[in-house]
Amino acid sequence: MKIGVLALQGDFSEHLSMLKKLGVQAVEVRLPKHLDDLNGLIIPGGESTTIGKLAVAYDLMEPLRQFGTSHAIWGTCAGAIFLSKDARSNQPLLGLMDIKVQRNAFGRQVDSFETDLNIDELMKVSGTPFAYHAVFIRAPLIESVHGNAKALSTLEDGRIVAAQEGHLLATSFHPELTSDTRFHEYFISLAS
Ligand code: GLN
């Protein structure tokens, strides 16, 4: 099992540490050729406009889209925005996931927050239900899911913060900033 982490900008090193902790081979992806022998790819949090611009500059847009048609990709926060079809803004998007996102939906940096979520899908890796402690930093909201995309988790008021479309995964929050490895384990199960 070999998972790549897009390492153009953002908190890719936290994802790499998490994957290594789980005994998975984890590599940085900066060029199209780095995608060659991967089972899956994580796109980290950071700034989606910057990640998009750099992906264009490094000729990664088409190779990433191609990779996503047959491999697992998980976008956290800015990565989720980059994966989406619609972010209501003029910026480079992969357009792989049929979700509409709203950037910075919870306000500014000072409005970052943490909350416990119930995510049934994580039962598949832990076997027992226990809440997932999620960290939101200038997070996007997944406004709506379309086509084959489905909501995986919502806040208490029903707003969507995690979605899945086949082997594609998007989370508004940052599992790589906690010590809970369940989301990474779930993604690895999608990649294998
Ligand atoms: N606000 C950032 C964006 O719009 C995402 C923030 C994050 O990844 N923590 O791209």
Coordinates of C-alpha atoms and ligand atoms in Angstrom, one line a residue:
M1 CA 0.0 0.0 0.0
K2 CA 1.5 3.3 -1.1
I3 CA -0.4 6.6 -0.5
G4 CA 0.8 10.0 -1.9
V5 CA 0.1 13.3 -0.3
L6 CA -0.1 16.4 -2.6
A7 CA 2.8 18.5 -1.2
L8 CA 2.4 21.8 -3.0
Q9 CA 1.2 23.8 0.0
G10 CA -0.5 23.2 3.3
D11 CA -0.2 20.7 6.1
F12 CA 0.9 17.7 4.0
S13 CA 3.6 16.6 6.6
E14 CA 0.9 15.9 9.2
H15 CA -0.8 13.5 6.8
L16 CA 2.5 11.8 6.0
S17 CA 3.1 11.3 9.7
M18 CA -0.3 9.8 10.2
L19 CA 0.1 7.4 7.3
K20 CA 3.5 6.3 8.5
K21 CA 2.1 5.8 12.0
L22 CA -0.4 3.3 10.3
G23 CA 2.5 1.5 8.7
V24 CA 1.7 2.7 5.2
Q25 CA 4.3 3.8 2.6
A26 CA 3.7 7.5 2.3
V27 CA 5.3 9.8 -0.3
E28 CA 5.1 13.5 -1.3
V29 CA 3.6 14.3 -4.6
R30 CA 4.8 17.3 -6.5
L31 CA 5.1 16.2 -10.1
P32 CA 2.8 14.1 -12.3
K33 CA 5.3 11.2 -12.3
H34 CA 5.0 10.9 -8.5
L35 CA 1.4 9.5 -9.1
D36 CA 2.7 6.6 -11.0
D37 CA 2.6 3.7 -8.5
L38 CA 0.2 5.1 -5.9
N39 CA -2.9 3.4 -4.5
G40 CA -4.4 6.6 -3.3
L41 CA -3.8 10.3 -2.8
I42 CA -4.5 12.8 0.0
I43 CA -4.9 16.5 -0.8
P44 CA -4.2 18.4 2.5
G45 CA -5.6 21.5 4.1
G46 CA -4.1 24.9 3.3
E47 CA -5.2 27.5 0.9
S48 CA -7.2 26.1 -2.0
T49 CA -6.5 29.0 -4.4
T50 CA -2.7 28.5 -3.9
I51 CA -2.9 24.7 -4.2
G52 CA -4.9 25.2 -7.4
K53 CA -2.5 27.7 -8.9
L54 CA 0.5 25.6 -8.1
A55 CA -1.2 22.5 -9.6
V56 CA -1.7 24.4 -12.8
A57 CA 1.9 25.6 -12.8
Y58 CA 3.2 22.1 -12.3
D59 CA 1.0 20.6 -15.0
L60 CA -0.8 18.5 -12.4
M61 CA -4.4 19.3 -13.2
E62 CA -5.0 16.6 -15.9
P63 CA -2.9 13.9 -14.3
L64 CA -4.8 14.4 -11.0
R65 CA -8.1 14.2 -12.8
Q66 CA -7.0 11.1 -14.6
F67 CA -5.7 9.5 -11.3
G68 CA -9.1 10.3 -9.6
T69 CA -11.1 8.4 -12.2
S70 CA -9.7 5.1 -11.0
H71 CA -8.0 5.8 -7.6
A72 CA -9.0 6.9 -4.2
I73 CA -8.5 10.6 -3.4
W74 CA -9.3 12.3 -0.1
G75 CA -9.4 16.1 0.3
T76 CA -9.3 17.6 3.7
C77 CA -10.5 21.2 4.0
A78 CA -8.8 23.1 1.2
G79 CA -8.3 19.7 -0.4
A80 CA -12.1 19.1 -0.3
I81 CA -12.6 22.5 -2.1
F82 CA -10.0 21.6 -4.7
L83 CA -11.8 18.2 -5.3
S84 CA -15.2 19.8 -5.8
K85 CA -17.1 20.6 -8.9
D86 CA -18.3 24.0 -7.6
A87 CA -16.8 26.3 -5.0
R88 CA -18.7 29.4 -6.1
S89 CA -15.5 31.1 -6.9
N90 CA -13.2 31.5 -9.9
Q91 CA -10.2 29.2 -9.0
P92 CA -8.8 26.1 -10.5
L93 CA -10.8 23.0 -9.3
L94 CA -10.3 19.3 -10.1
G95 CA -14.1 19.0 -10.4
L96 CA -14.0 15.3 -9.5
M97 CA -16.6 15.3 -6.8
D98 CA -20.2 16.2 -7.4
I99 CA -20.4 18.5 -4.4
K100 CA -20.9 22.2 -4.0
V101 CA -18.8 23.9 -1.3
Q102 CA -18.9 27.2 0.4
R103 CA -15.4 28.4 1.4
N104 CA -14.8 30.0 4.8
A105 CA -18.4 29.2 5.7
F106 CA -17.8 29.5 9.4
G107 CA -16.0 32.8 9.3
R108 CA -12.5 33.9 9.9
Q109 CA -9.5 32.2 11.5
V110 CA -10.7 33.2 15.0
D111 CA -14.0 31.4 14.3
S112 CA -12.2 28.1 14.0
F113 CA -13.7 25.4 16.3
E114 CA -13.7 21.8 17.4
T115 CA -16.7 19.5 17.8
D116 CA -17.7 15.9 18.2
L117 CA -19.2 14.2 15.1
N118 CA -21.0 10.9 14.7
I119 CA -19.7 9.2 11.6
D120 CA -21.3 5.7 11.0
E121 CA -18.8 4.8 8.3
L122 CA -15.9 4.8 10.8
M123 CA -17.6 1.8 12.5
K124 CA -16.1 -0.2 9.7
V125 CA -12.6 0.4 11.0
S126 CA -13.2 0.6 14.7
G127 CA -16.0 -1.8 15.2
T128 CA -17.4 0.3 18.0
P129 CA -19.2 3.6 17.7
F130 CA -17.5 6.5 19.4
A131 CA -17.6 10.2 18.5
Y132 CA -15.0 11.6 16.2
H133 CA -13.4 14.8 17.5
A134 CA -13.2 17.1 14.5
V135 CA -11.0 20.3 14.1
F136 CA -12.4 23.0 11.8
I137 CA -10.0 25.8 10.6
R138 CA -11.5 28.4 8.3
A139 CA -13.4 25.5 7.1
P140 CA -15.6 25.1 4.0
L141 CA -19.1 23.7 4.3
I142 CA -20.3 21.1 1.9
E143 CA -23.4 23.0 0.8
S144 CA -24.9 20.2 -1.2
V145 CA -24.2 16.7 -2.6
H146 CA -25.3 15.7 -6.1
G147 CA -25.4 12.6 -8.3
N148 CA -23.6 9.7 -6.6
A149 CA -22.1 11.8 -3.8
K150 CA -23.6 11.2 -0.3
A151 CA -23.2 13.0 3.0
L152 CA -21.1 11.0 5.5
S153 CA -21.4 13.4 8.4
T154 CA -23.3 16.5 9.4
L155 CA -23.2 19.0 12.2
E156 CA -26.2 18.9 14.7
D157 CA -28.0 21.5 12.5
G158 CA -27.8 19.2 9.5
R159 CA -25.0 21.1 7.6
I160 CA -22.7 18.6 5.8
V161 CA -19.1 18.4 6.8
A162 CA -18.0 15.1 5.2
A163 CA -19.0 13.4 1.9
Q164 CA -18.1 10.4 -0.2
E165 CA -18.6 9.6 -3.9
G166 CA -17.3 6.1 -4.5
H167 CA -13.6 6.2 -3.9
L168 CA -13.5 9.9 -3.4
L169 CA -13.7 11.5 0.0
A170 CA -14.1 15.1 1.2
T171 CA -13.9 16.4 4.8
S172 CA -14.3 20.0 5.9
F173 CA -12.2 19.3 9.0
H174 CA -8.6 18.1 9.6
P175 CA -8.2 14.5 10.9
E176 CA -4.4 14.8 10.4
L177 CA -4.3 17.3 13.3
T178 CA -5.7 14.8 15.9
S179 CA -4.4 11.5 17.2
D180 CA -7.5 9.6 16.0
T181 CA -6.4 7.5 13.1
R182 CA -9.8 6.2 12.1
F183 CA -10.4 8.5 9.1
H184 CA -7.0 7.7 7.7
E185 CA -7.7 4.0 8.2
Y186 CA -11.1 4.4 6.5
F187 CA -9.4 6.1 3.5
I188 CA -6.8 3.3 3.3
S189 CA -9.7 0.8 3.1
L190 CA -11.1 2.8 0.1
A191 CA -7.7 2.8 -1.6
S192 CA -7.1 -0.9 -1.3
Ligands
GLN1 N1 -10.0 28.6 3.9 C1 -9.1 27.8 3.1 C2 -9.6 27.8 1.7 O1 -10.5 28.4 1.3 C3 -9.2 26.3 3.7 C4 -8.7 26.3 5.1 C5 -8.0 25.0 5.4 O2 -7.6 24.2 4.6 N2 -7.8 24.8 6.7 O3 -8.9 27.3 0.8

